PDB file of C-alpha atoms in Angstrom:
ATOM      1  CA  GLY A  56      -9.476-205.315   4.310  1.00  0.00           C
ATOM      2  CA  ALA A  57      -6.347-207.338   3.771  1.00  0.00           C
ATOM      3  CA  VAL A  58      -3.470-205.690   1.950  1.00  0.00           C
ATOM      4  CA  VAL A  59      -1.065-207.214  -0.516  1.00  0.00           C
ATOM      5  CA  SER A  60       1.968-205.101  -1.280  1.00  0.00           C
ATOM      6  CA  GLN A  61       3.893-205.592  -4.515  1.00  0.00           C
ATOM      7  CA  HIS A  62       7.209-203.986  -5.476  1.00  0.00           C
ATOM      8  CA  PRO A  63       8.431-202.534  -7.663  1.00  0.00           C
ATOM      9  CA  SER A  64       5.500-200.913  -9.437  1.00  0.00           C
ATOM     10  CA  TRP A  65       7.428-200.656 -12.639  1.00  0.00           C
ATOM     11  CA  VAL A  66      10.845-201.596 -13.894  1.00  0.00           C
ATOM     12  CA  ILE A  67      12.765-201.043 -17.095  1.00  0.00           C
ATOM     13  CA  CYS A  68      15.731-203.274 -17.754  1.00  0.00           C
ATOM     14  CA  LYS A  69      18.103-204.312 -20.485  1.00  0.00           C
ATOM     15  CA  SER A  70      17.699-207.589 -22.279  1.00  0.00           C
ATOM     16  CA  GLY A  71      19.563-210.389 -20.495  1.00  0.00           C
ATOM     17  CA  THR A  72      19.249-209.018 -16.985  1.00  0.00           C
ATOM     18  CA  SER A  73      17.209-210.537 -14.177  1.00  0.00           C
ATOM     19  CA  VAL A  74      14.399-208.798 -12.366  1.00  0.00           C
ATOM     20  CA  LYS A  75      12.972-209.668  -8.961  1.00  0.00           C
ATOM     21  CA  ILE A  76       9.413-208.793  -7.979  1.00  0.00           C
ATOM     22  CA  GLU A  77       8.243-209.007  -4.373  1.00  0.00           C
ATOM     23  CA  CYS A  78       4.771-209.763  -3.101  1.00  0.00           C
ATOM     24  CA  ARG A  79       3.997-209.307   0.591  1.00  0.00           C
ATOM     25  CA  SER A  80       0.891-209.902   2.620  1.00  0.00           C
ATOM     26  CA  LEU A  81       0.965-207.067   5.122  1.00  0.00           C
ATOM     27  CA  ASP A  82      -1.571-208.028   7.732  1.00  0.00           C
ATOM     28  CA  PHE A  83      -2.184-211.711   7.221  1.00  0.00           C
ATOM     29  CA  GLN A  84      -0.361-214.925   6.541  1.00  0.00           C
ATOM     30  CA  ALA A  85      -0.626-216.686   3.222  1.00  0.00           C
ATOM     31  CA  THR A  86       0.581-220.232   2.708  1.00  0.00           C
ATOM     32  CA  THR A  87      -0.217-219.853  -0.961  1.00  0.00           C
ATOM     33  CA  MET A  88       0.272-216.916  -3.299  1.00  0.00           C
ATOM     34  CA  PHE A  89      -0.452-216.669  -6.989  1.00  0.00           C
ATOM     35  CA  TRP A  90       1.391-214.988  -9.839  1.00  0.00           C
ATOM     36  CA  TYR A  91      -0.426-213.714 -12.915  1.00  0.00           C
ATOM     37  CA  ARG A  92       0.713-212.088 -16.125  1.00  0.00           C
ATOM     38  CA  GLN A  93      -1.266-209.714 -18.292  1.00  0.00           C
ATOM     39  CA  PHE A  94      -0.275-208.694 -21.805  1.00  0.00           C
ATOM     40  CA  PRO A  95      -1.791-205.519 -23.293  1.00  0.00           C
ATOM     41  CA  LYS A  96      -5.470-205.816 -24.135  1.00  0.00           C
ATOM     42  CA  GLN A  97      -5.547-209.354 -22.771  1.00  0.00           C
ATOM     43  CA  SER A  98      -6.826-210.937 -19.609  1.00  0.00           C
ATOM     44  CA  LEU A  99      -4.813-212.062 -16.635  1.00  0.00           C
ATOM     45  CA  MET A 100      -3.329-215.503 -16.971  1.00  0.00           C
ATOM     46  CA  LEU A 101      -2.203-217.583 -14.030  1.00  0.00           C
ATOM     47  CA  MET A 102       1.510-218.332 -14.267  1.00  0.00           C
ATOM     48  CA  ALA A 103       2.201-220.239 -11.102  1.00  0.00           C
ATOM     49  CA  THR A 104       1.095-221.042  -7.589  1.00  0.00           C
ATOM     50  CA  SER A 105       3.634-220.231  -4.916  1.00  0.00           C
ATOM     51  CA  ASN A 106       3.643-222.523  -1.891  1.00  0.00           C
ATOM     52  CA  GLU A 107       5.346-221.575   1.355  1.00  0.00           C
ATOM     53  CA  GLY A 108       8.209-223.906   2.119  1.00  0.00           C
ATOM     54  CA  SER A 109       7.884-225.990  -1.042  1.00  0.00           C
ATOM     55  CA  LYS A 110       8.239-225.791  -4.778  1.00  0.00           C
ATOM     56  CA  ALA A 111       5.951-223.648  -6.850  1.00  0.00           C
ATOM     57  CA  THR A 112       3.443-225.177  -9.223  1.00  0.00           C
ATOM     58  CA  TYR A 113       3.688-223.805 -12.742  1.00  0.00           C
ATOM     59  CA  GLU A 114       0.964-223.627 -15.350  1.00  0.00           C
ATOM     60  CA  GLN A 115       1.416-225.347 -18.650  1.00  0.00           C
ATOM     61  CA  GLY A 116       3.666-223.383 -20.939  1.00  0.00           C
ATOM     62  CA  VAL A 117       5.366-221.367 -18.209  1.00  0.00           C
ATOM     63  CA  GLU A 118       9.108-222.022 -17.962  1.00  0.00           C
ATOM     64  CA  LYS A 119      10.024-222.697 -14.362  1.00  0.00           C
ATOM     65  CA  ASP A 120      13.708-222.044 -14.991  1.00  0.00           C
ATOM     66  CA  LYS A 121      12.914-218.638 -16.400  1.00  0.00           C
ATOM     67  CA  PHE A 122      10.393-217.554 -13.807  1.00  0.00           C
ATOM     68  CA  LEU A 123      11.881-218.460 -10.449  1.00  0.00           C
ATOM     69  CA  ILE A 124       9.521-218.350  -7.517  1.00  0.00           C
ATOM     70  CA  ASN A 125      10.533-218.343  -3.887  1.00  0.00           C
ATOM     71  CA  HIS A 126       8.060-218.408  -1.010  1.00  0.00           C
ATOM     72  CA  ALA A 127      10.333-218.521   2.002  1.00  0.00           C
ATOM     73  CA  SER A 128       7.925-217.124   4.573  1.00  0.00           C
ATOM     74  CA  LEU A 129       4.204-216.883   5.180  1.00  0.00           C
ATOM     75  CA  THR A 130       4.163-213.246   4.134  1.00  0.00           C
ATOM     76  CA  LEU A 131       6.566-213.043   1.203  1.00  0.00           C
ATOM     77  CA  SER A 132       6.758-214.540  -2.261  1.00  0.00           C
ATOM     78  CA  THR A 133       9.193-213.413  -4.940  1.00  0.00           C
ATOM     79  CA  LEU A 134       9.146-213.853  -8.700  1.00  0.00           C
ATOM     80  CA  THR A 135      12.440-213.517 -10.530  1.00  0.00           C
ATOM     81  CA  VAL A 136      12.394-213.143 -14.279  1.00  0.00           C
ATOM     82  CA  THR A 137      15.779-214.480 -15.313  1.00  0.00           C
ATOM     83  CA  SER A 138      17.582-213.321 -18.458  1.00  0.00           C
ATOM     84  CA  ALA A 139      14.650-211.149 -19.405  1.00  0.00           C
ATOM     85  CA  HIS A 140      13.877-210.533 -23.053  1.00  0.00           C
ATOM     86  CA  PRO A 141      11.531-208.048 -24.733  1.00  0.00           C
ATOM     87  CA  GLU A 142       8.828-210.694 -25.052  1.00  0.00           C
ATOM     88  CA  ASP A 143       8.754-210.902 -21.254  1.00  0.00           C
ATOM     89  CA  SER A 144       7.548-207.316 -21.110  1.00  0.00           C
ATOM     90  CA  SER A 145       4.203-207.533 -19.391  1.00  0.00           C
ATOM     91  CA  PHE A 146       2.189-206.607 -16.320  1.00  0.00           C
ATOM     92  CA  TYR A 147       2.857-209.040 -13.487  1.00  0.00           C
ATOM     93  CA  ILE A 148       0.532-209.209 -10.508  1.00  0.00           C
ATOM     94  CA  CYS A 149       0.352-211.363  -7.413  1.00  0.00           C
ATOM     95  CA  SER A 150      -2.525-212.375  -5.205  1.00  0.00           C
ATOM     96  CA  ALA A 151      -2.999-214.001  -1.839  1.00  0.00           C
ATOM     97  CA  ARG A 152      -5.662-215.131   0.546  1.00  0.00           C
ATOM     98  CA  ASP A 153      -5.644-215.107   4.319  1.00  0.00           C
ATOM     99  CA  SER A 154      -4.858-218.729   5.207  1.00  0.00           C
ATOM    100  CA  SER A 155      -6.851-218.498   8.433  1.00  0.00           C
ATOM    101  CA  GLN A 156     -10.066-217.443   6.710  1.00  0.00           C
ATOM    102  CA  GLU A 157     -12.356-219.779   4.820  1.00  0.00           C
ATOM    103  CA  ASN A 158     -14.111-218.470   1.742  1.00  0.00           C
ATOM    104  CA  GLU A 159     -12.138-215.273   1.965  1.00  0.00           C
ATOM    105  CA  LYS A 160     -11.679-213.456  -1.294  1.00  0.00           C
ATOM    106  CA  LEU A 161      -8.316-213.185  -2.953  1.00  0.00           C
ATOM    107  CA  PHE A 162      -6.500-209.879  -2.634  1.00  0.00           C
ATOM    108  CA  PHE A 163      -4.258-208.554  -5.333  1.00  0.00           C
ATOM    109  CA  GLY A 164      -1.111-206.512  -5.313  1.00  0.00           C
ATOM    110  CA  SER A 165      -0.887-203.327  -7.344  1.00  0.00           C
ATOM    111  CA  GLY A 166       1.103-205.035 -10.065  1.00  0.00           C
ATOM    112  CA  THR A 167       4.492-204.570 -11.683  1.00  0.00           C
ATOM    113  CA  GLN A 168       4.889-203.259 -15.205  1.00  0.00           C
ATOM    114  CA  LEU A 169       8.035-204.794 -16.679  1.00  0.00           C
ATOM    115  CA  SER A 170       9.579-203.322 -19.804  1.00  0.00           C
ATOM    116  CA  VAL A 171      12.583-205.105 -21.280  1.00  0.00           C
ATOM    117  CA  LEU A 172      14.581-203.113 -23.797  1.00  0.00           C
TER     118      LEU A 172
ATOM    119  CA  LYS B  72     -10.903-226.202 -19.408  1.00  0.00           C
ATOM    120  CA  GLN B  73     -12.730-223.267 -17.902  1.00  0.00           C
ATOM    121  CA  GLU B  74     -13.326-220.326 -20.237  1.00  0.00           C
ATOM    122  CA  VAL B  75     -14.736-216.971 -19.218  1.00  0.00           C
ATOM    123  CA  THR B  76     -16.258-214.547 -21.685  1.00  0.00           C
ATOM    124  CA  GLN B  77     -17.290-210.977 -21.073  1.00  0.00           C
ATOM    125  CA  ILE B  78     -19.676-208.958 -23.185  1.00  0.00           C
ATOM    126  CA  PRO B  79     -19.435-206.234 -24.296  1.00  0.00           C
ATOM    127  CA  ALA B  80     -15.721-205.695 -24.700  1.00  0.00           C
ATOM    128  CA  ALA B  81     -16.239-201.956 -24.430  1.00  0.00           C
ATOM    129  CA  LEU B  82     -19.084-199.728 -23.381  1.00  0.00           C
ATOM    130  CA  SER B  83     -19.537-195.970 -23.401  1.00  0.00           C
ATOM    131  CA  VAL B  84     -22.466-194.387 -21.591  1.00  0.00           C
ATOM    132  CA  PRO B  85     -23.532-190.941 -20.445  1.00  0.00           C
ATOM    133  CA  GLU B  86     -23.333-190.128 -16.765  1.00  0.00           C
ATOM    134  CA  GLY B  87     -26.331-191.235 -14.737  1.00  0.00           C
ATOM    135  CA  GLU B  88     -27.228-194.198 -16.883  1.00  0.00           C
ATOM    136  CA  ASN B  89     -27.799-197.653 -15.411  1.00  0.00           C
ATOM    137  CA  LEU B  90     -25.814-200.387 -17.111  1.00  0.00           C
ATOM    138  CA  VAL B  91     -25.250-204.130 -17.141  1.00  0.00           C
ATOM    139  CA  LEU B  92     -22.045-206.026 -17.786  1.00  0.00           C
ATOM    140  CA  ASN B  93     -22.214-209.676 -18.704  1.00  0.00           C
ATOM    141  CA  CYS B  94     -19.994-212.619 -17.886  1.00  0.00           C
ATOM    142  CA  SER B  95     -20.354-216.250 -18.905  1.00  0.00           C
ATOM    143  CA  PHE B  96     -18.317-219.319 -18.000  1.00  0.00           C
ATOM    144  CA  THR B  97     -18.223-222.787 -19.477  1.00  0.00           C
ATOM    145  CA  ASP B  98     -17.762-225.013 -16.421  1.00  0.00           C
ATOM    146  CA  SER B  99     -20.345-224.596 -13.668  1.00  0.00           C
ATOM    147  CA  ALA B 100     -18.157-226.366 -11.082  1.00  0.00           C
ATOM    148  CA  ILE B 101     -16.984-223.162  -9.452  1.00  0.00           C
ATOM    149  CA  TYR B 102     -16.391-222.134  -5.864  1.00  0.00           C
ATOM    150  CA  ASN B 103     -17.216-218.513  -6.434  1.00  0.00           C
ATOM    151  CA  LEU B 104     -17.306-215.702  -8.926  1.00  0.00           C
ATOM    152  CA  GLN B 105     -15.692-212.348  -8.377  1.00  0.00           C
ATOM    153  CA  TRP B 106     -15.977-208.996 -10.102  1.00  0.00           C
ATOM    154  CA  PHE B 107     -12.943-206.734 -10.145  1.00  0.00           C
ATOM    155  CA  ARG B 108     -12.181-203.244 -11.261  1.00  0.00           C
ATOM    156  CA  GLN B 109      -8.851-202.449 -12.935  1.00  0.00           C
ATOM    157  CA  ASP B 110      -7.648-198.933 -13.657  1.00  0.00           C
ATOM    158  CA  PRO B 111      -5.023-198.439 -16.392  1.00  0.00           C
ATOM    159  CA  GLY B 112      -1.627-199.774 -15.326  1.00  0.00           C
ATOM    160  CA  LYS B 113      -2.905-200.588 -11.878  1.00  0.00           C
ATOM    161  CA  GLY B 114      -3.772-203.650  -9.862  1.00  0.00           C
ATOM    162  CA  LEU B 115      -7.163-205.126  -9.199  1.00  0.00           C
ATOM    163  CA  THR B 116      -9.804-203.959  -6.786  1.00  0.00           C
ATOM    164  CA  SER B 117     -12.291-206.578  -5.715  1.00  0.00           C
ATOM    165  CA  LEU B 118     -15.839-205.291  -6.042  1.00  0.00           C
ATOM    166  CA  LEU B 119     -18.082-208.213  -5.248  1.00  0.00           C
ATOM    167  CA  LEU B 120     -17.658-211.900  -4.531  1.00  0.00           C
ATOM    168  CA  ILE B 121     -20.533-214.341  -4.949  1.00  0.00           C
ATOM    169  CA  GLN B 122     -20.174-217.788  -3.450  1.00  0.00           C
ATOM    170  CA  SER B 123     -21.434-220.679  -5.569  1.00  0.00           C
ATOM    171  CA  SER B 124     -24.390-221.133  -3.226  1.00  0.00           C
ATOM    172  CA  GLN B 125     -25.453-217.512  -3.536  1.00  0.00           C
ATOM    173  CA  ARG B 126     -27.440-215.798  -6.243  1.00  0.00           C
ATOM    174  CA  GLU B 127     -26.454-212.182  -5.789  1.00  0.00           C
ATOM    175  CA  GLN B 128     -24.426-209.662  -3.853  1.00  0.00           C
ATOM    176  CA  THR B 129     -24.864-205.931  -3.474  1.00  0.00           C
ATOM    177  CA  SER B 130     -22.510-203.147  -2.537  1.00  0.00           C
ATOM    178  CA  GLY B 131     -23.644-199.567  -2.896  1.00  0.00           C
ATOM    179  CA  ARG B 132     -24.560-198.907  -6.513  1.00  0.00           C
ATOM    180  CA  LEU B 133     -23.294-202.319  -7.587  1.00  0.00           C
ATOM    181  CA  ASN B 134     -25.281-205.514  -7.783  1.00  0.00           C
ATOM    182  CA  ALA B 135     -23.925-208.795  -9.073  1.00  0.00           C
ATOM    183  CA  SER B 136     -25.978-211.867  -9.832  1.00  0.00           C
ATOM    184  CA  LEU B 137     -24.951-215.450 -10.402  1.00  0.00           C
ATOM    185  CA  ASP B 138     -26.771-218.218 -12.237  1.00  0.00           C
ATOM    186  CA  LYS B 139     -24.382-221.098 -11.849  1.00  0.00           C
ATOM    187  CA  SER B 140     -26.458-223.626 -13.766  1.00  0.00           C
ATOM    188  CA  SER B 141     -26.486-221.495 -16.886  1.00  0.00           C
ATOM    189  CA  GLY B 142     -22.938-220.255 -16.368  1.00  0.00           C
ATOM    190  CA  ARG B 143     -23.788-216.573 -16.243  1.00  0.00           C
ATOM    191  CA  SER B 144     -23.248-213.545 -14.088  1.00  0.00           C
ATOM    192  CA  THR B 145     -24.169-209.911 -14.484  1.00  0.00           C
ATOM    193  CA  LEU B 146     -22.826-206.788 -12.856  1.00  0.00           C
ATOM    194  CA  TYR B 147     -25.365-204.009 -12.597  1.00  0.00           C
ATOM    195  CA  ILE B 148     -24.126-200.474 -12.015  1.00  0.00           C
ATOM    196  CA  ALA B 149     -26.748-197.933 -11.061  1.00  0.00           C
ATOM    197  CA  ALA B 150     -26.522-194.225 -11.736  1.00  0.00           C
ATOM    198  CA  SER B 151     -23.104-194.445 -13.358  1.00  0.00           C
ATOM    199  CA  GLN B 152     -20.499-191.751 -12.678  1.00  0.00           C
ATOM    200  CA  PRO B 153     -17.354-190.693 -14.559  1.00  0.00           C
ATOM    201  CA  GLY B 154     -15.341-192.187 -11.710  1.00  0.00           C
ATOM    202  CA  ASP B 155     -16.731-195.589 -12.616  1.00  0.00           C
ATOM    203  CA  SER B 156     -14.690-195.526 -15.832  1.00  0.00           C
ATOM    204  CA  ALA B 157     -12.349-198.520 -15.717  1.00  0.00           C
ATOM    205  CA  THR B 158     -12.020-202.074 -16.963  1.00  0.00           C
ATOM    206  CA  TYR B 159     -14.264-204.538 -15.182  1.00  0.00           C
ATOM    207  CA  LEU B 160     -13.062-208.113 -14.917  1.00  0.00           C
ATOM    208  CA  CYS B 161     -15.035-211.195 -14.077  1.00  0.00           C
ATOM    209  CA  ALA B 162     -13.215-214.208 -12.621  1.00  0.00           C
ATOM    210  CA  VAL B 163     -14.347-217.635 -11.502  1.00  0.00           C
ATOM    211  CA  GLU B 164     -12.530-219.625  -8.878  1.00  0.00           C
ATOM    212  CA  THR B 165     -12.160-223.369  -9.202  1.00  0.00           C
ATOM    213  CA  SER B 166     -10.222-225.940  -7.242  1.00  0.00           C
ATOM    214  CA  GLY B 167      -6.880-224.962  -5.800  1.00  0.00           C
ATOM    215  CA  SER B 168      -7.815-221.296  -5.609  1.00  0.00           C
ATOM    216  CA  ARG B 169      -7.296-220.955  -9.341  1.00  0.00           C
ATOM    217  CA  LEU B 170      -8.890-217.904 -10.891  1.00  0.00           C
ATOM    218  CA  THR B 171      -9.856-217.817 -14.545  1.00  0.00           C
ATOM    219  CA  PHE B 172     -10.425-214.308 -15.807  1.00  0.00           C
ATOM    220  CA  GLY B 173     -12.460-212.913 -18.641  1.00  0.00           C
ATOM    221  CA  GLU B 174     -10.908-210.345 -20.945  1.00  0.00           C
ATOM    222  CA  GLY B 175     -12.847-207.549 -19.342  1.00  0.00           C
ATOM    223  CA  THR B 176     -15.266-204.825 -20.294  1.00  0.00           C
ATOM    224  CA  GLN B 177     -13.770-201.378 -20.734  1.00  0.00           C
ATOM    225  CA  LEU B 178     -16.306-198.903 -19.399  1.00  0.00           C
ATOM    226  CA  THR B 179     -16.295-195.182 -20.135  1.00  0.00           C
ATOM    227  CA  VAL B 180     -18.808-192.944 -18.397  1.00  0.00           C
ATOM    228  CA  ASN B 181     -19.027-189.568 -20.074  1.00  0.00           C
ATOM    229  CA  PRO B 182     -19.829-186.473 -18.020  1.00  0.00           C
TER     230      PRO B 182
END
């Protein structure tokens, strides 16, 4: 099946630094990718929809200036957490669907565990 | 606003037992419903996807049903094994490829 690669798997950083997370579709093209966040013991919540070649669409309550999304190619979307703070510590995961396939299921990356000290 | 609820929140069973996980959703206008498995600190593995026009899907020991009109789905696991221990997530897809997830059922299968 389709593979979505996400890096890094985990990152620990100091408060105030920025962290970039990459999401790649390895064997298919994705015009749209999705970024989710999961806090401990909670469900995944959609943060934003990443659109190739245009601006991302953010869910209500998600700060677009804090969570920068770039989708410069059909196989790569990046999420940058700017000036990270401890409350941003969470599990971030991306997903994508093969743009050429109708009714294809969404595939997920392996996730990134972010810990901000 | 779509809401997805999963019952039970946690389940512990002895190896070999058959079990059922439940999922309900509030808005029946869905494209599909998907069951995922999540291991601790890991990503999601898609188990079964049921299109809105379908009533069930099967894969190995797993069977998922969908009753869209009543807003319910069940995941049946036959002959459970310790390796089945994980969190099982139900998610419904609505317009714009948006997935709304339940909070999951944490399953433990004891040898």
